[in-house]
Amino acid sequence: MARFALLVRGINVGGKNKVVMAELRQELTGLGLEKVETYINSGNAFFDATRPKEDLVALLKPFFAEHYPFIQSFALFQAEDYARDCALLPAWWFEELARKDVLFYTEGLDVDQLIRQVSGLPLQDEVLHFGELGIYWGKFSEATYAQTAYHKQLLKLPFYRTLTIRNAKTFDKIGQQLKAERELAENAKIQ
């Protein structure tokens, strides 16, 4: 049994693409996923499953197409993937910056092409790190935010509409959700 995080893109924003989290939890449970939980209204779900990731992606794509056709992109990863990415984060991620975001890679995205495009952007008072789960992007100053590649150029790139983005606070909360369940499972094994 593995603990997964499912992050969907573009729901409950500005009154559009409404998804009721309680209903989504019930529907995901109906698909055979266990211990389904959600965090805030922006499409963060967590569940346990024995199936491999590829099978879960094959299960979720038609589910979203039928029930929520506006959900065309989602990220799916295990607690272990999250822990591994966190262990490799650069020092600046843990410092006080004006803004920090994670641009999660979604299923089916050409990650190599994305990295090539983002690597070519001229950074202005910002830093980035390419992780296994996504691009970690830090902006040093609120005063210079409007000049950053993140603000000026990222939105114009074609792949932007396929990424699902979370700020550092939500990224940390995702980790807490995944870690808490993993610790409960490990404690249950010991007893």
mmCIF file of C-alpha atoms in Angstrom:
data_model
loop_
_atom_site.group_PDB
_atom_site.id
_atom_site.type_symbol
_atom_site.label_atom_id
_atom_site.label_comp_id
_atom_site.label_asym_id
_atom_site.label_seq_id
_atom_site.Cartn_x
_atom_site.Cartn_y
_atom_site.Cartn_z
ATOM 1 C CA MET A 1 0.000 0.000 0.000
ATOM 2 C CA ALA A 2 1.388 3.396 -1.007
ATOM 3 C CA ARG A 3 0.275 6.931 -0.149
ATOM 4 C CA PHE A 4 -0.271 9.202 -3.156
ATOM 5 C CA ALA A 5 -0.794 12.913 -3.708
ATOM 6 C CA LEU A 6 -3.063 13.931 -6.578
ATOM 7 C CA LEU A 7 -2.829 17.595 -7.599
ATOM 8 C CA VAL A 8 -5.287 18.802 -10.209
ATOM 9 C CA ARG A 9 -5.038 21.993 -12.198
ATOM 10 C CA GLY A 10 -7.433 24.873 -12.614
ATOM 11 C CA ILE A 11 -10.390 24.133 -10.347
ATOM 12 C CA ASN A 12 -12.402 26.460 -8.107
ATOM 13 C CA VAL A 13 -10.656 29.554 -9.464
ATOM 14 C CA GLY A 14 -12.731 32.708 -9.773
ATOM 15 C CA GLY A 15 -15.986 30.782 -9.503
ATOM 16 C CA LYS A 16 -15.147 28.607 -12.513
ATOM 17 C CA ASN A 17 -14.597 24.870 -12.836
ATOM 18 C CA LYS A 18 -16.311 24.095 -9.559
ATOM 19 C CA VAL A 19 -15.434 20.884 -7.774
ATOM 20 C CA VAL A 20 -16.905 20.096 -4.366
ATOM 21 C CA MET A 21 -14.140 18.403 -2.396
ATOM 22 C CA ALA A 22 -16.529 16.194 -0.394
ATOM 23 C CA GLU A 23 -17.980 14.854 -3.653
ATOM 24 C CA LEU A 24 -14.525 14.325 -5.129
ATOM 25 C CA ARG A 25 -13.508 12.337 -2.036
ATOM 26 C CA GLN A 26 -16.574 10.110 -2.430
ATOM 27 C CA GLU A 27 -15.963 9.605 -6.135
ATOM 28 C CA LEU A 28 -12.294 8.719 -5.645
ATOM 29 C CA THR A 29 -13.289 6.282 -2.911
ATOM 30 C CA GLY A 30 -15.788 4.802 -5.380
ATOM 31 C CA LEU A 31 -12.871 4.150 -7.752
ATOM 32 C CA GLY A 32 -11.344 1.875 -5.105
ATOM 33 C CA LEU A 33 -8.899 4.364 -3.611
ATOM 34 C CA GLU A 34 -8.535 4.245 0.165
ATOM 35 C CA LYS A 35 -8.230 6.839 2.939
ATOM 36 C CA VAL A 36 -9.074 9.667 0.545
ATOM 37 C CA GLU A 37 -8.514 13.135 1.978
ATOM 38 C CA THR A 38 -8.356 16.619 0.506
ATOM 39 C CA TYR A 39 -6.636 19.834 1.520
ATOM 40 C CA ILE A 40 -8.183 23.234 0.732
ATOM 41 C CA ASN A 41 -10.357 23.822 -2.279
ATOM 42 C CA SER A 42 -7.650 24.011 -4.947
ATOM 43 C CA GLY A 43 -7.427 20.355 -5.931
ATOM 44 C CA ASN A 44 -5.101 18.624 -3.479
ATOM 45 C CA ALA A 45 -6.157 15.047 -2.765
ATOM 46 C CA PHE A 46 -4.400 12.197 -0.971
ATOM 47 C CA PHE A 47 -5.163 8.503 -1.003
ATOM 48 C CA ASP A 48 -3.763 5.037 -0.439
ATOM 49 C CA ALA A 49 -3.594 2.496 -3.230
ATOM 50 C CA THR A 50 -1.961 -0.835 -3.989
ATOM 51 C CA ARG A 51 -1.962 -0.244 -7.753
ATOM 52 C CA PRO A 52 1.141 1.081 -9.505
ATOM 53 C CA LYS A 53 1.164 4.713 -10.587
ATOM 54 C CA GLU A 54 0.675 3.866 -14.285
ATOM 55 C CA ASP A 55 -2.557 2.004 -13.477
ATOM 56 C CA LEU A 56 -3.796 4.908 -11.375
ATOM 57 C CA VAL A 57 -3.118 7.380 -14.194
ATOM 58 C CA ALA A 58 -5.048 5.082 -16.562
ATOM 59 C CA LEU A 59 -7.915 5.045 -14.027
ATOM 60 C CA LEU A 60 -7.964 8.789 -13.339
ATOM 61 C CA LYS A 61 -7.755 10.137 -16.902
ATOM 62 C CA PRO A 62 -11.103 8.702 -18.072
ATOM 63 C CA PHE A 63 -12.677 9.490 -14.684
ATOM 64 C CA PHE A 64 -11.814 13.187 -15.055
ATOM 65 C CA ALA A 65 -12.809 13.185 -18.745
ATOM 66 C CA GLU A 66 -16.274 11.890 -17.833
ATOM 67 C CA HIS A 67 -16.985 13.709 -14.561
ATOM 68 C CA TYR A 68 -14.812 16.849 -14.754
ATOM 69 C CA PRO A 69 -13.851 17.475 -18.401
ATOM 70 C CA PHE A 70 -12.210 20.778 -17.452
ATOM 71 C CA ILE A 71 -9.579 18.837 -15.471
ATOM 72 C CA GLN A 72 -7.159 18.001 -18.234
ATOM 73 C CA SER A 73 -3.925 18.031 -16.237
ATOM 74 C CA PHE A 74 -2.934 16.486 -12.946
ATOM 75 C CA ALA A 75 0.192 15.480 -11.070
ATOM 76 C CA LEU A 76 0.375 12.165 -9.245
ATOM 77 C CA PHE A 77 3.213 11.039 -6.999
ATOM 78 C CA GLN A 78 3.949 8.905 -3.955
ATOM 79 C CA ALA A 79 5.081 9.990 -0.501
ATOM 80 C CA GLU A 80 8.521 8.526 -1.249
ATOM 81 C CA ASP A 81 8.838 10.690 -4.380
ATOM 82 C CA TYR A 82 8.082 13.783 -2.310
ATOM 83 C CA ALA A 83 10.626 12.844 0.375
ATOM 84 C CA ARG A 84 13.296 12.187 -2.251
ATOM 85 C CA ASP A 85 12.693 15.571 -3.925
ATOM 86 C CA CYS A 86 12.783 17.387 -0.579
ATOM 87 C CA ALA A 87 16.135 15.803 0.276
ATOM 88 C CA LEU A 88 17.652 17.379 -2.867
ATOM 89 C CA LEU A 89 16.242 20.893 -2.523
ATOM 90 C CA PRO A 90 18.812 23.710 -2.643
ATOM 91 C CA ALA A 91 19.545 25.849 0.436
ATOM 92 C CA TRP A 92 17.687 28.868 -0.980
ATOM 93 C CA TRP A 93 14.376 26.961 -0.793
ATOM 94 C CA PHE A 94 14.597 27.048 3.012
ATOM 95 C CA GLU A 95 15.422 30.769 3.167
ATOM 96 C CA GLU A 96 12.978 33.637 3.479
ATOM 97 C CA LEU A 97 12.139 34.737 -0.077
ATOM 98 C CA ALA A 98 9.364 37.017 -1.330
ATOM 99 C CA ARG A 99 7.685 34.138 -3.195
ATOM 100 C CA LYS A 100 8.337 30.446 -3.692
ATOM 101 C CA ASP A 101 6.334 28.178 -5.974
ATOM 102 C CA VAL A 102 6.484 24.616 -7.219
ATOM 103 C CA LEU A 103 5.425 24.055 -10.823
ATOM 104 C CA PHE A 104 4.482 20.378 -10.664
ATOM 105 C CA TYR A 105 5.007 18.269 -13.759
ATOM 106 C CA THR A 106 1.704 16.779 -14.871
ATOM 107 C CA GLU A 107 1.096 13.371 -16.376
ATOM 108 C CA GLY A 108 1.980 13.225 -20.068
ATOM 109 C CA LEU A 109 4.025 16.442 -20.018
ATOM 110 C CA ASP A 110 7.260 16.477 -22.021
ATOM 111 C CA VAL A 111 9.467 17.328 -19.047
ATOM 112 C CA ASP A 112 12.707 17.481 -21.050
ATOM 113 C CA GLN A 113 11.225 20.048 -23.437
ATOM 114 C CA LEU A 114 9.863 22.047 -20.519
ATOM 115 C CA ILE A 115 13.272 22.104 -18.818
ATOM 116 C CA ARG A 116 14.938 23.240 -22.047
ATOM 117 C CA GLN A 117 12.460 26.102 -22.452
ATOM 118 C CA VAL A 118 12.658 27.257 -18.846
ATOM 119 C CA SER A 119 16.455 26.947 -18.793
ATOM 120 C CA GLY A 120 16.601 29.483 -21.627
ATOM 121 C CA LEU A 121 14.673 32.169 -19.737
ATOM 122 C CA PRO A 122 16.697 35.153 -18.535
ATOM 123 C CA LEU A 123 16.327 35.095 -14.754
ATOM 124 C CA GLN A 124 15.898 38.437 -12.988
ATOM 125 C CA ASP A 125 16.273 38.365 -9.191
ATOM 126 C CA GLU A 126 15.014 34.793 -9.071
ATOM 127 C CA VAL A 127 16.346 31.254 -8.801
ATOM 128 C CA LEU A 128 15.098 27.872 -9.856
ATOM 129 C CA HIS A 129 15.769 24.215 -9.243
ATOM 130 C CA PHE A 130 14.647 21.340 -11.468
ATOM 131 C CA GLY A 131 13.408 18.534 -9.261
ATOM 132 C CA GLU A 132 11.916 15.137 -9.955
ATOM 133 C CA LEU A 133 8.387 16.388 -9.232
ATOM 134 C CA GLY A 134 8.597 19.874 -10.666
ATOM 135 C CA ILE A 135 10.381 23.182 -10.960
ATOM 136 C CA TYR A 136 11.055 24.968 -7.691
ATOM 137 C CA TRP A 137 11.067 28.709 -8.338
ATOM 138 C CA GLY A 138 12.069 31.431 -5.895
ATOM 139 C CA LYS A 139 11.633 35.168 -6.258
ATOM 140 C CA PHE A 140 13.835 37.289 -3.984
ATOM 141 C CA SER A 141 11.965 40.586 -3.879
ATOM 142 C CA GLU A 142 8.358 41.659 -4.152
ATOM 143 C CA ALA A 143 9.574 44.998 -5.559
ATOM 144 C CA THR A 144 11.234 43.314 -8.555
ATOM 145 C CA TYR A 145 8.624 40.575 -9.037
ATOM 146 C CA ALA A 146 7.130 42.275 -12.112
ATOM 147 C CA GLN A 147 10.520 42.026 -13.860
ATOM 148 C CA THR A 148 11.061 38.308 -13.212
ATOM 149 C CA ALA A 149 10.941 35.716 -15.958
ATOM 150 C CA TYR A 150 8.334 33.958 -13.813
ATOM 151 C CA HIS A 151 6.010 36.958 -14.061
ATOM 152 C CA LYS A 152 6.851 38.258 -17.541
ATOM 153 C CA GLN A 153 7.535 35.136 -19.608
ATOM 154 C CA LEU A 154 6.297 31.961 -17.943
ATOM 155 C CA LEU A 155 2.616 32.705 -18.558
ATOM 156 C CA LYS A 156 3.277 33.048 -22.297
ATOM 157 C CA LEU A 157 4.903 29.633 -22.727
ATOM 158 C CA PRO A 158 2.618 26.952 -24.233
ATOM 159 C CA PHE A 159 3.174 24.395 -21.481
ATOM 160 C CA TYR A 160 2.084 26.810 -18.726
ATOM 161 C CA ARG A 161 -1.562 25.745 -19.042
ATOM 162 C CA THR A 162 -0.617 22.139 -18.331
ATOM 163 C CA LEU A 163 1.327 22.705 -15.102
ATOM 164 C CA THR A 164 -0.255 22.688 -11.675
ATOM 165 C CA ILE A 165 1.336 25.200 -9.339
ATOM 166 C CA ARG A 166 1.438 25.311 -5.543
ATOM 167 C CA ASN A 167 3.067 27.880 -3.291
ATOM 168 C CA ALA A 168 5.648 26.899 -0.670
ATOM 169 C CA LYS A 169 3.085 26.828 2.151
ATOM 170 C CA THR A 170 0.866 24.375 0.261
ATOM 171 C CA PHE A 171 3.927 22.351 -0.777
ATOM 172 C CA ASP A 172 4.826 21.972 2.914
ATOM 173 C CA LYS A 173 1.243 21.007 3.783
ATOM 174 C CA ILE A 174 1.308 18.335 1.062
ATOM 175 C CA GLY A 175 4.401 16.920 2.723
ATOM 176 C CA GLN A 176 2.719 16.948 6.121
ATOM 177 C CA GLN A 177 -0.281 15.078 4.717
ATOM 178 C CA LEU A 178 1.929 12.466 3.083
ATOM 179 C CA LYS A 179 4.260 12.103 6.067
ATOM 180 C CA ALA A 180 1.485 11.771 8.642
ATOM 181 C CA GLU A 181 -0.118 8.880 6.782
ATOM 182 C CA ARG A 182 3.242 7.200 6.152
ATOM 183 C CA GLU A 183 4.125 7.407 9.856
ATOM 184 C CA LEU A 184 0.733 5.953 10.817
ATOM 185 C CA ALA A 185 1.264 3.063 8.403
ATOM 186 C CA GLU A 186 4.792 2.414 9.699
ATOM 187 C CA ASN A 187 3.600 2.473 13.313
ATOM 188 C CA ALA A 188 0.839 0.008 12.434
ATOM 189 C CA LYS A 189 3.448 -2.363 10.951
ATOM 190 C CA ILE A 190 5.563 -2.195 14.133
ATOM 191 C CA GLN A 191 2.634 -3.068 16.380
#
